[in-house]
Amino acid sequence: MVIRRHHSGWIIIASFVVALLLGIVIMPAWTALFRPEWAAMVLIYWCLALPHRINVGYGWLAGLCVDVLSGALLGQHALGFAVIAYLVVKLHQRLRVFPVWQQALSVTVFVALEQLLVLWVQGMIGLAHESWTYWLPSIVSGLLWPWTFWLLRRLRRRFRVS
């Protein structure tokens, strides 16, 4: 009997690390408004693909990493990511049967919900945003979802992550 050693855990961690790095890449000021929520999209994908492995705890940890890397109030993104993870894990059977364009709409809603929770926390401490451009990352994340989904699914199948 041949025992194969799977490195599936490393693929998941590596995808989160790449998403976190993409979230802190320095960009010109006008393009920073259009920066998608990479970590949230990766979290949504893994919660959708492997709901038995990636859950609210991983969402909380990913959110804490985003808080630390962005210099935000500790826990504000963690709250949003935990809520996203909970909803995606609860709805994963429904979301899986959607075509990719409907999943993209769902991703837009999930990322907007995370942004709403962050805005709520920032409003409580007096740092609320007053511009409609605050919501652009959720729209861009939804637009980029088909390619993110395709890339992560290809990685999952290539390295047999289960």
PDB file of C-alpha atoms in Angstrom:
ATOM      1  CA  MET A   1       0.000   0.000   0.000  1.00  0.00           C
ATOM      2  CA  VAL A   2       1.417   3.352  -1.069  1.00  0.00           C
ATOM      3  CA  ILE A   3       0.751   6.233   1.264  1.00  0.00           C
ATOM      4  CA  ARG A   4       0.656   9.585  -0.472  1.00  0.00           C
ATOM      5  CA  ARG A   5       1.488  12.620   1.517  1.00  0.00           C
ATOM      6  CA  HIS A   6      -0.814  15.494   0.681  1.00  0.00           C
ATOM      7  CA  HIS A   7       0.279  19.063   1.212  1.00  0.00           C
ATOM      8  CA  SER A   8      -3.218  20.410   0.952  1.00  0.00           C
ATOM      9  CA  GLY A   9      -2.937  22.464   4.108  1.00  0.00           C
ATOM     10  CA  TRP A  10      -0.017  24.347   2.627  1.00  0.00           C
ATOM     11  CA  ILE A  11      -1.989  25.248  -0.486  1.00  0.00           C
ATOM     12  CA  ILE A  12      -4.742  26.781   1.620  1.00  0.00           C
ATOM     13  CA  ILE A  13      -2.275  28.703   3.776  1.00  0.00           C
ATOM     14  CA  ALA A  14      -0.296  29.828   0.730  1.00  0.00           C
ATOM     15  CA  SER A  15      -3.436  31.144  -0.947  1.00  0.00           C
ATOM     16  CA  PHE A  16      -4.276  33.157   2.173  1.00  0.00           C
ATOM     17  CA  VAL A  17      -0.716  34.511   2.357  1.00  0.00           C
ATOM     18  CA  VAL A  18      -0.823  35.575  -1.296  1.00  0.00           C
ATOM     19  CA  ALA A  19      -4.231  37.219  -0.733  1.00  0.00           C
ATOM     20  CA  LEU A  20      -2.919  39.086   2.323  1.00  0.00           C
ATOM     21  CA  LEU A  21       0.138  40.234   0.377  1.00  0.00           C
ATOM     22  CA  LEU A  22      -2.052  41.434  -2.496  1.00  0.00           C
ATOM     23  CA  GLY A  23      -4.017  43.411   0.072  1.00  0.00           C
ATOM     24  CA  ILE A  24      -0.967  45.402   1.183  1.00  0.00           C
ATOM     25  CA  VAL A  25       0.756  45.941  -2.158  1.00  0.00           C
ATOM     26  CA  ILE A  26       1.479  49.616  -2.618  1.00  0.00           C
ATOM     27  CA  MET A  27      -0.658  51.126  -5.353  1.00  0.00           C
ATOM     28  CA  PRO A  28      -1.234  54.630  -6.693  1.00  0.00           C
ATOM     29  CA  ALA A  29      -3.857  56.537  -4.724  1.00  0.00           C
ATOM     30  CA  TRP A  30      -6.470  56.503  -7.490  1.00  0.00           C
ATOM     31  CA  THR A  31      -6.225  52.720  -7.969  1.00  0.00           C
ATOM     32  CA  ALA A  32      -6.310  51.967  -4.245  1.00  0.00           C
ATOM     33  CA  LEU A  33     -10.032  52.750  -4.324  1.00  0.00           C
ATOM     34  CA  PHE A  34     -10.514  49.776  -6.649  1.00  0.00           C
ATOM     35  CA  ARG A  35      -8.497  47.259  -4.591  1.00  0.00           C
ATOM     36  CA  PRO A  36     -10.581  44.097  -4.220  1.00  0.00           C
ATOM     37  CA  GLU A  37     -10.908  42.291  -0.923  1.00  0.00           C
ATOM     38  CA  TRP A  38      -8.564  39.436  -1.845  1.00  0.00           C
ATOM     39  CA  ALA A  39      -8.547  37.816   1.592  1.00  0.00           C
ATOM     40  CA  ALA A  40     -12.339  37.818   1.749  1.00  0.00           C
ATOM     41  CA  MET A  41     -12.581  36.243  -1.701  1.00  0.00           C
ATOM     42  CA  VAL A  42     -10.091  33.504  -0.789  1.00  0.00           C
ATOM     43  CA  LEU A  43     -11.985  32.874   2.444  1.00  0.00           C
ATOM     44  CA  ILE A  44     -15.272  32.632   0.540  1.00  0.00           C
ATOM     45  CA  TYR A  45     -13.769  30.181  -1.939  1.00  0.00           C
ATOM     46  CA  TRP A  46     -12.312  27.853   0.680  1.00  0.00           C
ATOM     47  CA  CYS A  47     -15.473  27.974   2.812  1.00  0.00           C
ATOM     48  CA  LEU A  48     -17.460  27.130  -0.300  1.00  0.00           C
ATOM     49  CA  ALA A  49     -15.123  24.354  -1.460  1.00  0.00           C
ATOM     50  CA  LEU A  50     -14.207  22.833   1.916  1.00  0.00           C
ATOM     51  CA  PRO A  51     -16.837  23.802   4.504  1.00  0.00           C
ATOM     52  CA  HIS A  52     -15.811  20.882   6.720  1.00  0.00           C
ATOM     53  CA  ARG A  53     -12.239  22.281   7.017  1.00  0.00           C
ATOM     54  CA  ILE A  54     -12.405  26.055   6.612  1.00  0.00           C
ATOM     55  CA  ASN A  55     -14.915  27.711   8.905  1.00  0.00           C
ATOM     56  CA  VAL A  56     -15.551  30.647  11.229  1.00  0.00           C
ATOM     57  CA  GLY A  57     -12.281  30.164  13.124  1.00  0.00           C
ATOM     58  CA  TYR A  58     -10.247  30.519   9.956  1.00  0.00           C
ATOM     59  CA  GLY A  59     -12.322  33.552   9.019  1.00  0.00           C
ATOM     60  CA  TRP A  60     -11.559  35.120  12.380  1.00  0.00           C
ATOM     61  CA  LEU A  61      -7.822  34.441  11.987  1.00  0.00           C
ATOM     62  CA  ALA A  62      -7.755  35.788   8.430  1.00  0.00           C
ATOM     63  CA  GLY A  63      -9.587  38.898   9.603  1.00  0.00           C
ATOM     64  CA  LEU A  64      -7.101  39.405  12.429  1.00  0.00           C
ATOM     65  CA  CYS A  65      -4.266  39.174   9.911  1.00  0.00           C
ATOM     66  CA  VAL A  66      -5.976  41.809   7.753  1.00  0.00           C
ATOM     67  CA  ASP A  67      -6.378  44.008  10.853  1.00  0.00           C
ATOM     68  CA  VAL A  68      -2.708  43.707  11.727  1.00  0.00           C
ATOM     69  CA  LEU A  69      -1.466  44.260   8.171  1.00  0.00           C
ATOM     70  CA  SER A  70      -3.729  47.241   7.538  1.00  0.00           C
ATOM     71  CA  GLY A  71      -3.200  48.844  10.936  1.00  0.00           C
ATOM     72  CA  ALA A  72      -6.937  48.799  11.636  1.00  0.00           C
ATOM     73  CA  LEU A  73      -8.639  48.461  14.980  1.00  0.00           C
ATOM     74  CA  LEU A  74      -7.949  44.903  16.083  1.00  0.00           C
ATOM     75  CA  GLY A  75     -11.009  42.757  15.487  1.00  0.00           C
ATOM     76  CA  GLN A  76     -13.031  44.841  13.049  1.00  0.00           C
ATOM     77  CA  HIS A  77     -12.147  42.817   9.955  1.00  0.00           C
ATOM     78  CA  ALA A  78     -12.102  39.660  12.063  1.00  0.00           C
ATOM     79  CA  LEU A  79     -15.759  40.223  12.907  1.00  0.00           C
ATOM     80  CA  GLY A  80     -16.648  40.741   9.258  1.00  0.00           C
ATOM     81  CA  PHE A  81     -14.671  37.727   8.055  1.00  0.00           C
ATOM     82  CA  ALA A  82     -16.182  35.500  10.757  1.00  0.00           C
ATOM     83  CA  VAL A  83     -19.687  36.535   9.668  1.00  0.00           C
ATOM     84  CA  ILE A  84     -18.814  35.879   6.012  1.00  0.00           C
ATOM     85  CA  ALA A  85     -17.389  32.450   6.871  1.00  0.00           C
ATOM     86  CA  TYR A  86     -20.463  31.563   8.912  1.00  0.00           C
ATOM     87  CA  LEU A  87     -22.864  32.562   6.133  1.00  0.00           C
ATOM     88  CA  VAL A  88     -20.918  30.825   3.375  1.00  0.00           C
ATOM     89  CA  VAL A  89     -20.578  27.595   5.370  1.00  0.00           C
ATOM     90  CA  LYS A  90     -24.302  27.677   6.191  1.00  0.00           C
ATOM     91  CA  LEU A  91     -25.254  28.364   2.565  1.00  0.00           C
ATOM     92  CA  HIS A  92     -22.526  26.380   0.788  1.00  0.00           C
ATOM     93  CA  GLN A  93     -24.878  23.771  -0.677  1.00  0.00           C
ATOM     94  CA  ARG A  94     -27.024  26.466  -2.259  1.00  0.00           C
ATOM     95  CA  LEU A  95     -24.104  28.583  -3.424  1.00  0.00           C
ATOM     96  CA  ARG A  96     -22.323  25.645  -5.063  1.00  0.00           C
ATOM     97  CA  VAL A  97     -25.126  25.051  -7.541  1.00  0.00           C
ATOM     98  CA  PHE A  98     -25.205  28.681  -8.672  1.00  0.00           C
ATOM     99  CA  PRO A  99     -23.501  29.549 -11.930  1.00  0.00           C
ATOM    100  CA  VAL A 100     -20.324  31.569 -11.476  1.00  0.00           C
ATOM    101  CA  TRP A 101     -22.009  34.865 -12.341  1.00  0.00           C
ATOM    102  CA  GLN A 102     -24.589  34.337  -9.566  1.00  0.00           C
ATOM    103  CA  GLN A 103     -21.795  33.394  -7.191  1.00  0.00           C
ATOM    104  CA  ALA A 104     -20.145  36.686  -8.164  1.00  0.00           C
ATOM    105  CA  LEU A 105     -23.286  38.541  -7.087  1.00  0.00           C
ATOM    106  CA  SER A 106     -23.231  36.628  -3.808  1.00  0.00           C
ATOM    107  CA  VAL A 107     -19.564  37.506  -3.314  1.00  0.00           C
ATOM    108  CA  THR A 108     -20.414  41.167  -3.885  1.00  0.00           C
ATOM    109  CA  VAL A 109     -23.075  40.957  -1.180  1.00  0.00           C
ATOM    110  CA  PHE A 110     -20.789  39.103   1.260  1.00  0.00           C
ATOM    111  CA  VAL A 111     -17.938  41.572   0.804  1.00  0.00           C
ATOM    112  CA  ALA A 112     -20.368  44.498   1.107  1.00  0.00           C
ATOM    113  CA  LEU A 113     -21.651  42.954   4.348  1.00  0.00           C
ATOM    114  CA  GLU A 114     -18.083  42.741   5.656  1.00  0.00           C
ATOM    115  CA  GLN A 115     -17.524  46.362   4.668  1.00  0.00           C
ATOM    116  CA  LEU A 116     -20.766  47.335   6.397  1.00  0.00           C
ATOM    117  CA  LEU A 117     -19.635  45.683   9.626  1.00  0.00           C
ATOM    118  CA  VAL A 118     -16.251  47.437   9.394  1.00  0.00           C
ATOM    119  CA  LEU A 119     -18.035  50.735   8.730  1.00  0.00           C
ATOM    120  CA  TRP A 120     -20.250  50.115  11.746  1.00  0.00           C
ATOM    121  CA  VAL A 121     -17.238  49.543  14.000  1.00  0.00           C
ATOM    122  CA  GLN A 122     -15.466  52.584  12.564  1.00  0.00           C
ATOM    123  CA  GLY A 123     -18.598  54.656  13.105  1.00  0.00           C
ATOM    124  CA  MET A 124     -18.679  53.646  16.754  1.00  0.00           C
ATOM    125  CA  ILE A 125     -15.159  54.990  17.245  1.00  0.00           C
ATOM    126  CA  GLY A 126     -15.777  58.106  15.138  1.00  0.00           C
ATOM    127  CA  LEU A 127     -13.943  57.185  11.916  1.00  0.00           C
ATOM    128  CA  ALA A 128     -16.892  56.706   9.528  1.00  0.00           C
ATOM    129  CA  HIS A 129     -16.414  57.195   5.777  1.00  0.00           C
ATOM    130  CA  GLU A 130     -18.711  59.588   3.964  1.00  0.00           C
ATOM    131  CA  SER A 131     -18.013  58.712   0.332  1.00  0.00           C
ATOM    132  CA  TRP A 132     -19.725  56.231  -1.977  1.00  0.00           C
ATOM    133  CA  THR A 133     -16.274  55.090  -3.127  1.00  0.00           C
ATOM    134  CA  TYR A 134     -16.014  53.098   0.106  1.00  0.00           C
ATOM    135  CA  TRP A 135     -18.191  50.424  -1.564  1.00  0.00           C
ATOM    136  CA  LEU A 136     -16.067  50.025  -4.710  1.00  0.00           C
ATOM    137  CA  PRO A 137     -13.994  47.074  -3.362  1.00  0.00           C
ATOM    138  CA  SER A 138     -17.121  44.933  -3.026  1.00  0.00           C
ATOM    139  CA  ILE A 139     -18.091  45.629  -6.638  1.00  0.00           C
ATOM    140  CA  VAL A 140     -14.559  44.955  -7.901  1.00  0.00           C
ATOM    141  CA  SER A 141     -14.397  41.758  -5.841  1.00  0.00           C
ATOM    142  CA  GLY A 142     -17.605  40.549  -7.457  1.00  0.00           C
ATOM    143  CA  LEU A 143     -16.259  41.363 -10.906  1.00  0.00           C
ATOM    144  CA  LEU A 144     -13.015  39.482 -10.230  1.00  0.00           C
ATOM    145  CA  TRP A 145     -14.725  36.473  -8.637  1.00  0.00           C
ATOM    146  CA  PRO A 146     -14.926  34.301 -11.803  1.00  0.00           C
ATOM    147  CA  TRP A 147     -11.146  34.458 -12.311  1.00  0.00           C
ATOM    148  CA  THR A 148     -10.412  34.004  -8.607  1.00  0.00           C
ATOM    149  CA  PHE A 149     -12.767  31.031  -8.494  1.00  0.00           C
ATOM    150  CA  TRP A 150     -11.192  29.489 -11.597  1.00  0.00           C
ATOM    151  CA  LEU A 151      -7.630  29.919 -10.291  1.00  0.00           C
ATOM    152  CA  LEU A 152      -8.327  28.557  -6.803  1.00  0.00           C
ATOM    153  CA  ARG A 153     -10.375  25.648  -8.157  1.00  0.00           C
ATOM    154  CA  ARG A 154      -7.547  24.788 -10.510  1.00  0.00           C
ATOM    155  CA  LEU A 155      -5.060  24.851  -7.602  1.00  0.00           C
ATOM    156  CA  ARG A 156      -7.379  22.721  -5.480  1.00  0.00           C
ATOM    157  CA  ARG A 157      -7.719  20.104  -8.205  1.00  0.00           C
ATOM    158  CA  ARG A 158      -4.038  20.179  -9.176  1.00  0.00           C
ATOM    159  CA  PHE A 159      -2.869  19.540  -5.604  1.00  0.00           C
ATOM    160  CA  ARG A 160      -5.856  17.379  -4.650  1.00  0.00           C
ATOM    161  CA  VAL A 161      -6.922  19.526  -1.722  1.00  0.00           C
ATOM    162  CA  SER A 162      -9.784  17.867   0.108  1.00  0.00           C
TER     163      SER A 162
END
